[in-house]
GROMACS .gro file of C-alpha atoms in nm:
model
  451
    1MET     CA    1  -3.390   0.801   0.619
    2PHE     CA    2  -3.113   0.860   0.870
    3SER     CA    3  -3.214   0.882   1.235
    4THR     CA    4  -3.075   1.144   1.472
    5ASN     CA    5  -2.862   0.871   1.632
    6ASP     CA    6  -2.715   0.778   1.293
    7VAL     CA    7  -2.615   1.137   1.225
    8LEU     CA    8  -2.466   1.188   1.571
    9GLU     CA    9  -2.278   0.859   1.548
   10THR     CA   10  -2.121   0.957   1.216
   11VAL     CA   11  -2.024   1.301   1.346
   12ASN     CA   12  -1.862   1.138   1.648
   13MET     CA   13  -1.673   0.891   1.428
   14ILE     CA   14  -1.528   1.178   1.225
   15GLU     CA   15  -1.450   1.423   1.506
   16ARG     CA   16  -1.328   1.191   1.780
   17GLU     CA   17  -1.238   0.857   1.623
   18HIS     CA   18  -1.034   0.957   1.315
   19LEU     CA   19  -1.281   0.828   1.054
   20ASP     CA   20  -1.169   0.943   0.712
   21ILE     CA   21  -1.152   0.854   0.347
   22ARG     CA   22  -0.782   0.776   0.330
   23THR     CA   23  -0.753   0.816  -0.046
   24VAL     CA   24  -0.945   0.886  -0.364
   25THR     CA   25  -0.728   0.741  -0.638
   26MET     CA   26  -0.788   0.793  -1.009
   27GLY     CA   27  -0.657   0.510  -1.225
   28ILE     CA   28  -0.563   0.619  -1.576
   29SER     CA   29  -0.476   0.399  -1.874
   30LEU     CA   30  -0.174   0.532  -2.064
   31MET     CA   31  -0.148   0.263  -2.329
   32SER     CA   32  -0.255   0.509  -2.598
   33CYS     CA   33   0.040   0.733  -2.510
   34ILE     CA   34   0.307   0.502  -2.651
   35SER     CA   35   0.477   0.687  -2.937
   36GLY     CA   36   0.786   0.661  -3.155
   37THR     CA   37   1.026   0.832  -2.916
   38ALA     CA   38   1.066   0.864  -2.541
   39GLN     CA   39   1.014   1.240  -2.556
   40LYS     CA   40   0.688   1.216  -2.754
   41THR     CA   41   0.563   0.948  -2.516
   42ALA     CA   42   0.658   1.156  -2.212
   43ASP     CA   43   0.471   1.457  -2.355
   44LYS     CA   44   0.158   1.249  -2.417
   45VAL     CA   45   0.178   1.095  -2.071
   46TYR     CA   46   0.195   1.439  -1.912
   47ASP     CA   47  -0.090   1.579  -2.122
   48THR     CA   48  -0.317   1.277  -2.063
   49ILE     CA   49  -0.279   1.284  -1.686
   50CYS     CA   50  -0.323   1.661  -1.667
   51LYS     CA   51  -0.641   1.641  -1.874
   52ARG     CA   52  -0.808   1.350  -1.696
   53ALA     CA   53  -0.705   1.437  -1.341
   54GLU     CA   54  -0.720   1.816  -1.361
   55ASN     CA   55  -1.024   1.836  -1.130
   56ILE     CA   56  -0.951   1.558  -0.882
   57VAL     CA   57  -0.830   1.792  -0.606
   58LYS     CA   58  -1.121   2.034  -0.649
   59VAL     CA   59  -1.384   1.760  -0.664
   60THR     CA   60  -1.254   1.578  -0.357
   61GLY     CA   61  -1.236   1.907  -0.169
   62ASP     CA   62  -1.597   1.982  -0.261
   63LEU     CA   63  -1.711   1.635  -0.153
   64SER     CA   64  -1.527   1.661   0.177
   65ARG     CA   65  -1.699   1.989   0.257
   66GLU     CA   66  -2.042   1.875   0.139
   67TYR     CA   67  -2.045   1.546   0.330
   68GLY     CA   68  -1.827   1.649   0.622
   69ILE     CA   69  -1.591   1.355   0.577
   70PRO     CA   70  -1.217   1.424   0.563
   71ILE     CA   71  -1.051   1.300   0.242
   72VAL     CA   72  -0.686   1.277   0.334
   73ASN     CA   73  -0.513   1.194   0.005
   74LYS     CA   74  -0.576   1.254  -0.363
   75ARG     CA   75  -0.376   1.022  -0.586
   76VAL     CA   76  -0.332   0.892  -0.939
   77SER     CA   77  -0.229   0.545  -1.055
   78ILE     CA   78  -0.125   0.460  -1.409
   79THR     CA   79  -0.066   0.165  -1.640
   80PRO     CA   80   0.253  -0.020  -1.531
   81ALA     CA   81   0.516   0.211  -1.673
   82SER     CA   82   0.743  -0.070  -1.795
   83LEU     CA   83   0.483  -0.133  -2.067
   84ILE     CA   84   0.476   0.233  -2.169
   85CYS     CA   85   0.856   0.246  -2.175
   86ALA     CA   86   0.915  -0.086  -2.353
   87PRO     CA   87   1.037   0.062  -2.687
   88PHE     CA   88   1.298   0.279  -2.512
   89ALA     CA   89   1.357   0.119  -2.171
   90GLU     CA   90   1.695   0.288  -2.118
   91LYS     CA   91   1.517   0.625  -2.131
   92SER     CA   92   1.241   0.531  -1.887
   93PHE     CA   93   1.362   0.808  -1.656
   94MET     CA   94   1.213   1.057  -1.903
   95ILE     CA   95   0.869   0.905  -1.852
   96GLY     CA   96   0.928   0.902  -1.476
   97LYS     CA   97   1.002   1.273  -1.478
   98ALA     CA   98   0.691   1.345  -1.686
   99LEU     CA   99   0.480   1.145  -1.439
  100ASP     CA  100   0.618   1.339  -1.143
  101ASN     CA  101   0.562   1.672  -1.318
  102ALA     CA  102   0.204   1.575  -1.399
  103ALA     CA  103   0.143   1.481  -1.035
  104LYS     CA  104   0.266   1.825  -0.928
  105THR     CA  105   0.058   2.003  -1.190
  106VAL     CA  106  -0.273   1.841  -1.091
  107GLY     CA  107  -0.183   1.863  -0.722
  108VAL     CA  108  -0.210   1.498  -0.615
  109ASP     CA  109  -0.010   1.370  -0.320
  110PHE     CA  110   0.139   1.066  -0.495
  111LEU     CA  111   0.134   0.902  -0.837
  112GLY     CA  112   0.178   0.526  -0.847
  113GLY     CA  113   0.260   0.296  -1.132
  114TYR     CA  114   0.629   0.325  -1.210
  115SER     CA  115   0.592  -0.049  -1.202
  116ALA     CA  116   0.684  -0.380  -1.364
  117LEU     CA  117   0.517  -0.721  -1.353
  118VAL     CA  118   0.786  -0.989  -1.373
  119HIS     CA  119   0.638  -1.271  -1.165
  120LYS     CA  120   0.703  -1.541  -1.427
  121GLY     CA  121   0.985  -1.398  -1.633
  122MET     CA  122   1.176  -1.080  -1.702
  123ALA     CA  123   1.215  -0.950  -2.055
  124ASP     CA  124   1.521  -0.739  -2.139
  125TYR     CA  125   1.317  -0.419  -2.151
  126GLU     CA  126   1.172  -0.492  -1.806
  127LYS     CA  127   1.514  -0.549  -1.651
  128LYS     CA  128   1.641  -0.226  -1.806
  129PHE     CA  129   1.332  -0.048  -1.674
  130ILE     CA  130   1.376  -0.185  -1.321
  131CYS     CA  131   1.737  -0.072  -1.320
  132THR     CA  132   1.619   0.290  -1.363
  133ILE     CA  133   1.410   0.280  -1.043
  134PRO     CA  134   1.680   0.406  -0.800
  135GLU     CA  135   1.764   0.707  -1.017
  136VAL     CA  136   1.401   0.790  -1.086
  137LEU     CA  137   1.291   0.769  -0.721
  138ALA     CA  138   1.587   0.982  -0.617
  139ASP     CA  139   1.508   1.253  -0.874
  140THR     CA  140   1.130   1.271  -0.826
  141GLU     CA  141   0.910   1.374  -0.535
  142ARG     CA  142   0.566   1.220  -0.579
  143LEU     CA  143   0.631   0.917  -0.795
  144CYS     CA  144   0.594   0.568  -0.646
  145SER     CA  145   0.720   0.237  -0.780
  146SER     CA  146   0.636  -0.131  -0.743
  147VAL     CA  147   0.751  -0.462  -0.887
  148ASN     CA  148   0.555  -0.788  -0.878
  149VAL     CA  149   0.795  -1.082  -0.843
  150GLY     CA  150   0.561  -1.373  -0.777
  151SER     CA  151   0.210  -1.514  -0.796
  152SER     CA  152   0.021  -1.819  -0.680
  153LYS     CA  153  -0.028  -1.922  -1.042
  154SER     CA  154   0.328  -1.880  -1.168
  155GLY     CA  155   0.556  -1.916  -0.865
  156ILE     CA  156   0.834  -1.679  -0.757
  157ASN     CA  157   1.082  -1.531  -1.002
  158MET     CA  158   1.398  -1.554  -0.793
  159ASP     CA  159   1.606  -1.371  -1.054
  160ALA     CA  160   1.373  -1.073  -1.003
  161VAL     CA  161   1.391  -1.119  -0.625
  162LYS     CA  162   1.771  -1.104  -0.640
  163LEU     CA  163   1.760  -0.793  -0.857
  164MET     CA  164   1.515  -0.617  -0.626
  165GLY     CA  165   1.743  -0.665  -0.326
  166GLU     CA  166   2.009  -0.479  -0.522
  167ILE     CA  167   1.765  -0.212  -0.643
  168ILE     CA  168   1.648  -0.139  -0.288
  169LYS     CA  169   2.008  -0.098  -0.170
  170GLN     CA  170   2.084   0.137  -0.460
  171THR     CA  171   1.769   0.339  -0.393
  172ALA     CA  172   1.867   0.379  -0.029
  173GLN     CA  173   2.214   0.499  -0.125
  174LYS     CA  174   2.084   0.749  -0.380
  175THR     CA  175   1.854   0.897  -0.113
  176ALA     CA  176   2.100   0.860   0.176
  177GLN     CA  177   2.068   1.227   0.272
  178LYS     CA  178   1.703   1.151   0.354
  179ASP     CA  179   1.772   0.825   0.542
  180GLY     CA  180   1.690   0.617   0.235
  181PHE     CA  181   1.352   0.781   0.182
  182GLY     CA  182   1.331   0.657  -0.178
  183CYS     CA  183   1.270   0.307  -0.042
  184ALA     CA  184   0.951   0.430   0.125
  185LYS     CA  185   0.816   0.479  -0.229
  186LEU     CA  186   0.909   0.130  -0.350
  187VAL     CA  187   0.713  -0.193  -0.292
  188VAL     CA  188   0.794  -0.550  -0.396
  189PHE     CA  189   0.479  -0.762  -0.439
  190CYS     CA  190   0.360  -1.116  -0.473
  191ASN     CA  191   0.008  -1.141  -0.619
  192ALA     CA  192  -0.019  -0.766  -0.685
  193VAL     CA  193  -0.374  -0.648  -0.757
  194GLU     CA  194  -0.477  -0.420  -1.042
  195ASP     CA  195  -0.710  -0.190  -0.847
  196ASN     CA  196  -0.516  -0.102  -0.531
  197PRO     CA  197  -0.574   0.266  -0.439
  198PHE     CA  198  -0.304   0.277  -0.170
  199MET     CA  199   0.054   0.391  -0.215
  200ALA     CA  200   0.323   0.309  -0.275
  201GLY     CA  201   0.198  -0.001  -0.457
  202ALA     CA  202  -0.088   0.133  -0.667
  203PHE     CA  203  -0.095   0.081  -1.043
  204HIS     CA  204  -0.374   0.077  -1.300
  205GLY     CA  205  -0.404  -0.276  -1.435
  206VAL     CA  206  -0.433  -0.355  -1.804
  207GLY     CA  207  -0.772  -0.514  -1.734
  208GLU     CA  208  -0.913  -0.184  -1.609
  209GLY     CA  209  -1.107   0.084  -1.798
  210GLU     CA  210  -0.975   0.412  -1.934
  211THR     CA  211  -1.033   0.615  -1.618
  212VAL     CA  212  -1.147   0.463  -1.289
  213ILE     CA  213  -1.204   0.593  -0.936
  214ASN     CA  214  -1.095   0.363  -0.652
  215VAL     CA  215  -1.138   0.467  -0.290
  216GLY     CA  216  -0.956   0.351   0.022
  217VAL     CA  217  -1.143   0.390   0.349
  218SER     CA  218  -0.994   0.384   0.695
  219GLY     CA  219  -1.110   0.383   1.053
  220PRO     CA  220  -0.885   0.207   1.306
  221GLY     CA  221  -0.991   0.458   1.571
  222VAL     CA  222  -1.359   0.384   1.505
  223VAL     CA  223  -1.305   0.011   1.553
  224GLN     CA  224  -1.097   0.065   1.866
  225HIS     CA  225  -1.364   0.289   2.017
  226ALA     CA  226  -1.635   0.033   1.941
  227LEU     CA  227  -1.438  -0.236   2.125
  228GLU     CA  228  -1.377  -0.012   2.425
  229THR     CA  229  -1.749  -0.035   2.505
  230VAL     CA  230  -1.751  -0.418   2.521
  231ARG     CA  231  -1.446  -0.510   2.722
  232ARG     CA  232  -1.623  -0.805   2.887
  233ALA     CA  233  -1.762  -0.948   2.562
  234ASP     CA  234  -1.640  -1.281   2.427
  235LEU     CA  235  -1.459  -1.298   2.093
  236THR     CA  236  -1.770  -1.396   1.899
  237GLU     CA  237  -1.932  -1.068   2.000
  238VAL     CA  238  -1.609  -0.879   1.933
  239ALA     CA  239  -1.607  -1.011   1.575
  240GLU     CA  240  -1.969  -0.906   1.528
  241ILE     CA  241  -1.898  -0.554   1.649
  242ILE     CA  242  -1.604  -0.521   1.411
  243LYS     CA  243  -1.823  -0.640   1.123
  244ARG     CA  244  -2.093  -0.385   1.200
  245THR     CA  245  -1.837  -0.107   1.233
  246ALA     CA  246  -1.667  -0.201   0.906
  247PHE     CA  247  -2.008  -0.192   0.737
  248LYS     CA  248  -2.060   0.171   0.842
  249ILE     CA  249  -1.710   0.273   0.737
  250THR     CA  250  -1.749   0.109   0.395
  251ARG     CA  251  -2.084   0.278   0.327
  252ALA     CA  252  -1.917   0.615   0.371
  253GLY     CA  253  -1.647   0.511   0.125
  254GLN     CA  254  -1.896   0.390  -0.132
  255LEU     CA  255  -2.087   0.718  -0.115
  256ILE     CA  256  -1.773   0.922  -0.183
  257ALA     CA  257  -1.649   0.685  -0.453
  258LYS     CA  258  -1.968   0.690  -0.657
  259GLU     CA  259  -2.008   1.065  -0.635
  260ALA     CA  260  -1.642   1.132  -0.717
  261ALA     CA  261  -1.662   0.906  -1.022
  262LYS     CA  262  -1.975   1.082  -1.143
  263ARG     CA  263  -1.828   1.431  -1.109
  264LEU     CA  264  -1.495   1.334  -1.263
  265GLY     CA  265  -1.645   1.153  -1.562
  266ALA     CA  266  -1.484   0.824  -1.462
  267GLU     CA  267  -1.598   0.472  -1.384
  268PHE     CA  268  -1.659   0.374  -1.022
  269GLY     CA  269  -1.406   0.101  -0.956
  270ILE     CA  270  -1.383  -0.039  -0.604
  271VAL     CA  271  -1.383   0.042  -0.235
  272ASP     CA  272  -1.075  -0.091  -0.056
  273LEU     CA  273  -1.175  -0.191   0.298
  274SER     CA  274  -0.830  -0.166   0.450
  275LEU     CA  275  -0.783  -0.029   0.800
  276ALA     CA  276  -0.493   0.206   0.733
  277PRO     CA  277  -0.333   0.360   1.043
  278THR     CA  278  -0.152   0.689   1.089
  279PRO     CA  279   0.113   0.791   1.343
  280ALA     CA  280  -0.157   0.981   1.536
  281ARG     CA  281  -0.257   0.832   1.869
  282GLY     CA  282  -0.610   0.692   1.847
  283ASP     CA  283  -0.566   0.584   1.484
  284SER     CA  284  -0.375   0.260   1.531
  285VAL     CA  285  -0.433  -0.099   1.422
  286ALA     CA  286  -0.200  -0.209   1.702
  287ALA     CA  287  -0.432  -0.040   1.953
  288ILE     CA  288  -0.725  -0.250   1.824
  289LEU     CA  289  -0.529  -0.568   1.886
  290GLU     CA  290  -0.436  -0.449   2.233
  291GLU     CA  291  -0.800  -0.363   2.301
  292MET     CA  292  -0.878  -0.729   2.232
  293GLY     CA  293  -0.664  -0.820   2.531
  294LEU     CA  294  -0.296  -0.808   2.437
  295GLU     CA  295  -0.061  -0.625   2.669
  296CYS     CA  296   0.149  -0.522   2.370
  297VAL     CA  297   0.122  -0.599   2.001
  298GLY     CA  298   0.380  -0.854   1.898
  299THR     CA  299   0.332  -1.078   2.199
  300HIS     CA  300   0.188  -1.429   2.173
  301GLY     CA  301  -0.170  -1.412   2.047
  302THR     CA  302  -0.107  -1.121   1.811
  303THR     CA  303  -0.147  -1.328   1.494
  304ALA     CA  304  -0.477  -1.475   1.617
  305CYS     CA  305  -0.617  -1.131   1.703
  306LEU     CA  306  -0.508  -0.991   1.367
  307ALA     CA  307  -0.664  -1.284   1.180
  308MET     CA  308  -0.998  -1.221   1.345
  309LEU     CA  309  -0.980  -0.847   1.282
  310ASN     CA  310  -0.894  -0.891   0.916
  311ASP     CA  311  -1.170  -1.144   0.857
  312ALA     CA  312  -1.435  -0.939   1.034
  313VAL     CA  313  -1.342  -0.624   0.842
  314LYS     CA  314  -1.380  -0.812   0.512
  315LYS     CA  315  -1.715  -0.965   0.609
  316GLY     CA  316  -1.860  -0.633   0.720
  317GLY     CA  317  -1.729  -0.444   0.420
  318VAL     CA  318  -1.850  -0.696   0.163
  319MET     CA  319  -2.204  -0.660   0.299
  320ALA     CA  320  -2.180  -0.284   0.252
  321SER     CA  321  -2.057  -0.273  -0.107
  322SER     CA  322  -2.074  -0.491  -0.416
  323ARG     CA  323  -1.755  -0.324  -0.542
  324VAL     CA  324  -1.498  -0.437  -0.286
  325GLY     CA  325  -1.144  -0.476  -0.414
  326GLY     CA  326  -0.788  -0.359  -0.374
  327LEU     CA  327  -0.610  -0.505  -0.073
  328SER     CA  328  -0.898  -0.492   0.176
  329GLY     CA  329  -0.769  -0.587   0.517
  330ALA     CA  330  -0.571  -0.443   0.807
  331PHE     CA  331  -0.242  -0.271   0.729
  332ILE     CA  332   0.053  -0.311   0.965
  333PRO     CA  333   0.312  -0.052   0.848
  334VAL     CA  334   0.551  -0.009   1.137
  335SER     CA  335   0.644   0.356   1.086
  336GLU     CA  336   0.284   0.465   1.022
  337ASP     CA  337   0.123   0.319   1.334
  338ILE     CA  338   0.207   0.462   1.677
  339GLY     CA  339   0.129   0.130   1.847
  340MET     CA  340   0.358  -0.060   1.610
  341ILE     CA  341   0.633   0.198   1.657
  342GLU     CA  342   0.619   0.170   2.035
  343ALA     CA  343   0.606  -0.212   2.025
  344ALA     CA  344   0.912  -0.218   1.799
  345GLU     CA  345   1.095   0.022   2.031
  346ARG     CA  346   1.004  -0.200   2.324
  347GLY     CA  347   1.140  -0.505   2.142
  348THR     CA  348   0.811  -0.695   2.151
  349LEU     CA  349   0.757  -0.656   1.779
  350CYS     CA  350   1.029  -0.797   1.553
  351ILE     CA  351   1.059  -0.877   1.184
  352ASP     CA  352   0.995  -1.247   1.242
  353LYS     CA  353   0.665  -1.170   1.419
  354LEU     CA  354   0.563  -0.926   1.146
  355GLU     CA  355   0.629  -1.199   0.892
  356ALA     CA  356   0.397  -1.434   1.082
  357MET     CA  357   0.131  -1.163   1.096
  358THR     CA  358   0.156  -1.124   0.719
  359ALA     CA  359   0.000  -1.466   0.673
  360VAL     CA  360  -0.336  -1.334   0.796
  361CYS     CA  361  -0.351  -0.969   0.690
  362SER     CA  362  -0.273  -0.710   0.425
  363VAL     CA  363  -0.002  -0.662   0.313
  364GLY     CA  364   0.331  -0.758   0.463
  365LEU     CA  365   0.659  -0.624   0.592
  366ASP     CA  366   0.560  -0.263   0.543
  367MET     CA  367   0.764   0.048   0.623
  368ILE     CA  368   1.025  -0.131   0.830
  369ALA     CA  369   1.368   0.026   0.872
  370VAL     CA  370   1.677  -0.193   0.903
  371PRO     CA  371   2.049  -0.120   0.942
  372GLY     CA  372   2.207   0.046   0.640
  373ASP     CA  373   2.478  -0.217   0.611
  374VAL     CA  374   2.234  -0.505   0.558
  375SER     CA  375   2.331  -0.692   0.242
  376ALA     CA  376   2.131  -0.699  -0.079
  377SER     CA  377   2.106  -1.077  -0.052
  378THR     CA  378   1.950  -1.051   0.295
  379ILE     CA  379   1.691  -0.807   0.162
  380SER     CA  380   1.623  -1.047  -0.125
  381ALA     CA  381   1.579  -1.333   0.123
  382ILE     CA  382   1.328  -1.126   0.321
  383ILE     CA  383   1.139  -1.058  -0.003
  384ALA     CA  384   1.145  -1.429  -0.088
  385ASP     CA  385   0.998  -1.523   0.251
  386GLU     CA  386   0.713  -1.276   0.210
  387ALA     CA  387   0.648  -1.383  -0.149
  388ALA     CA  388   0.635  -1.746  -0.036
  389ILE     CA  389   0.362  -1.663   0.217
  390GLY     CA  390   0.162  -1.488  -0.056
  391MET     CA  391   0.216  -1.761  -0.313
  392ILE     CA  392   0.118  -2.052  -0.088
  393ASN     CA  393  -0.178  -1.872   0.072
  394ASN     CA  394  -0.306  -1.719  -0.253
  395LYS     CA  395  -0.299  -1.367  -0.110
  396THR     CA  396  -0.119  -1.040  -0.171
  397THR     CA  397   0.201  -0.990   0.025
  398ALA     CA  398   0.462  -0.720  -0.007
  399VAL     CA  399   0.785  -0.578   0.127
  400ARG     CA  400   0.857  -0.209   0.176
  401ILE     CA  401   1.189  -0.208   0.355
  402ILE     CA  402   1.430   0.079   0.420
  403PRO     CA  403   1.799  -0.004   0.473
  404ALA     CA  404   1.880   0.335   0.624
  405PRO     CA  405   2.234   0.441   0.528
  406GLY     CA  406   2.458   0.500   0.828
  407LYS     CA  407   2.197   0.377   1.076
  408LYS     CA  408   2.225   0.080   1.309
  409GLU     CA  409   1.992  -0.111   1.538
  410GLY     CA  410   1.862   0.122   1.809
  411ASP     CA  411   1.868   0.431   1.584
  412GLU     CA  412   1.559   0.582   1.423
  413VAL     CA  413   1.450   0.734   1.094
  414ASN     CA  414   1.182   1.002   1.079
  415PHE     CA  415   1.006   1.077   0.750
  416GLY     CA  416   0.730   1.293   0.898
  417GLY     CA  417   0.362   1.318   0.806
  418LEU     CA  418   0.173   0.999   0.732
  419LEU     CA  419   0.499   0.810   0.677
  420GLY     CA  420   0.593   0.864   1.042
  421ARG     CA  421   0.906   0.736   1.212
  422ALA     CA  422   1.059   0.393   1.251
  423PRO     CA  423   1.311   0.238   1.488
  424ILE     CA  424   1.588   0.046   1.317
  425MET     CA  425   1.497  -0.322   1.356
  426SER     CA  426   1.744  -0.608   1.369
  427VAL     CA  427   1.782  -0.870   1.097
  428HIS     CA  428   1.941  -1.213   1.120
  429GLY     CA  429   2.314  -1.202   1.065
  430GLU     CA  430   2.345  -1.544   0.904
  431SER     CA  431   2.379  -1.530   0.526
  432ALA     CA  432   2.126  -1.650   0.267
  433GLU     CA  433   2.344  -1.541  -0.024
  434ASN     CA  434   2.400  -1.887  -0.170
  435PHE     CA  435   2.024  -1.943  -0.177
  436ILE     CA  436   1.964  -1.613  -0.357
  437LEU     CA  437   2.247  -1.671  -0.606
  438ARG     CA  438   2.083  -1.992  -0.730
  439GLY     CA  439   1.824  -1.786  -0.919
  440GLY     CA  440   1.561  -1.953  -1.129
  441LEU     CA  441   1.194  -1.995  -1.046
  442ILE     CA  442   1.035  -2.133  -0.730
  443PRO     CA  443   0.752  -2.337  -0.884
  444ALA     CA  444   0.390  -2.255  -0.810
  445PRO     CA  445   0.220  -2.473  -0.546
  446ILE     CA  446   0.021  -2.776  -0.658
  447HIS     CA  447  -0.308  -2.622  -0.546
  448SER     CA  448  -0.261  -2.344  -0.801
  449ASN     CA  449  -0.344  -2.587  -1.082
  450LYS     CA  450  -0.720  -2.532  -1.079
  451ASN     CA  451  -0.812  -2.513  -1.449
   0.00000   0.00000   0.00000
């Protein structure tokens, strides 16, 4: 039974502290859609998504009203599209268009999975598929893309890293009228996971079932508020409070996930524990770190505070659900967190510091805007650095970087909504081109050999 205090506490978390279910994401296997031609495959893809996800918006709306918990996003993820498009890779854009149309028809916010997994090697069909990404992201509205270029088991595919630097530049140019917005829908991963419900990197792994519901919870404001009441506590007590708060947040997510799966005739997959911020004040991961005692996020001590936050969130969430998965940590997307935005504008938070923070959190250099004239090889080098952190530390890392055409350091891009705004951050001017041009494979670390 819930006590009166439990009910009041939950109401307060929702109304004043920005507690929400950030996303209910339906993963759909499309392997059975592969047909003899691109057009037949595209038709089957569209029909399959429309059939399986036709009620996701209605069901999540009903659940939100019944339980009083805001559900911010309704999304779909699909089998990595490079596999679906393999027989006709040059025509992958037809599948991309069908995916976007299906997303519009069922009413979801985003559809993820225009993706390729090339962490050990890149077949011809995968390279052809990847080369369609700029065009597809420019010509679609709700479709998101990701490419996995490395893993702790296989190393880093530097040929794919080089290619992705070029793809990101092309995507920015093709969406130049929107400040390179296409790049906000494109993620480059190391150690990508198969059950991530968050965009833009979600895809439905080949090890998953036919139709699966994965839920991403969020509550930076709830954690911040909890810490405001214990400003004289030592860090041991701070960690305990974060654990208890994460437990409560995760229980709400598990409740919604199980009920959504039941009503939608799908399997219950996982609850992703990630603290995902928004540009709204009071819903910031940066504010949590500052509540721990930092004057401004990005200053010395930031990585230590973030490490403790991430660990405590995982410990509390794991106790609340036996189905924890996805990325599960604290997100640090610059444009989507008001505290990160202000720290970047102040100059306290830079790309080098964000890279260091990546070593202890989910996911990486996320939603950072850089000058439009940055070279493809520099972007590739940034990707390689992030992938190296993920590979060595056996964790997921990623880069979502926006080289904003025509913008320079000190300017700003504004995408609105949850994607927020981002100051243009500086990058090192010294070249890494000769390193990137070497290509090949960075071998996996020795500790990956565990069989």
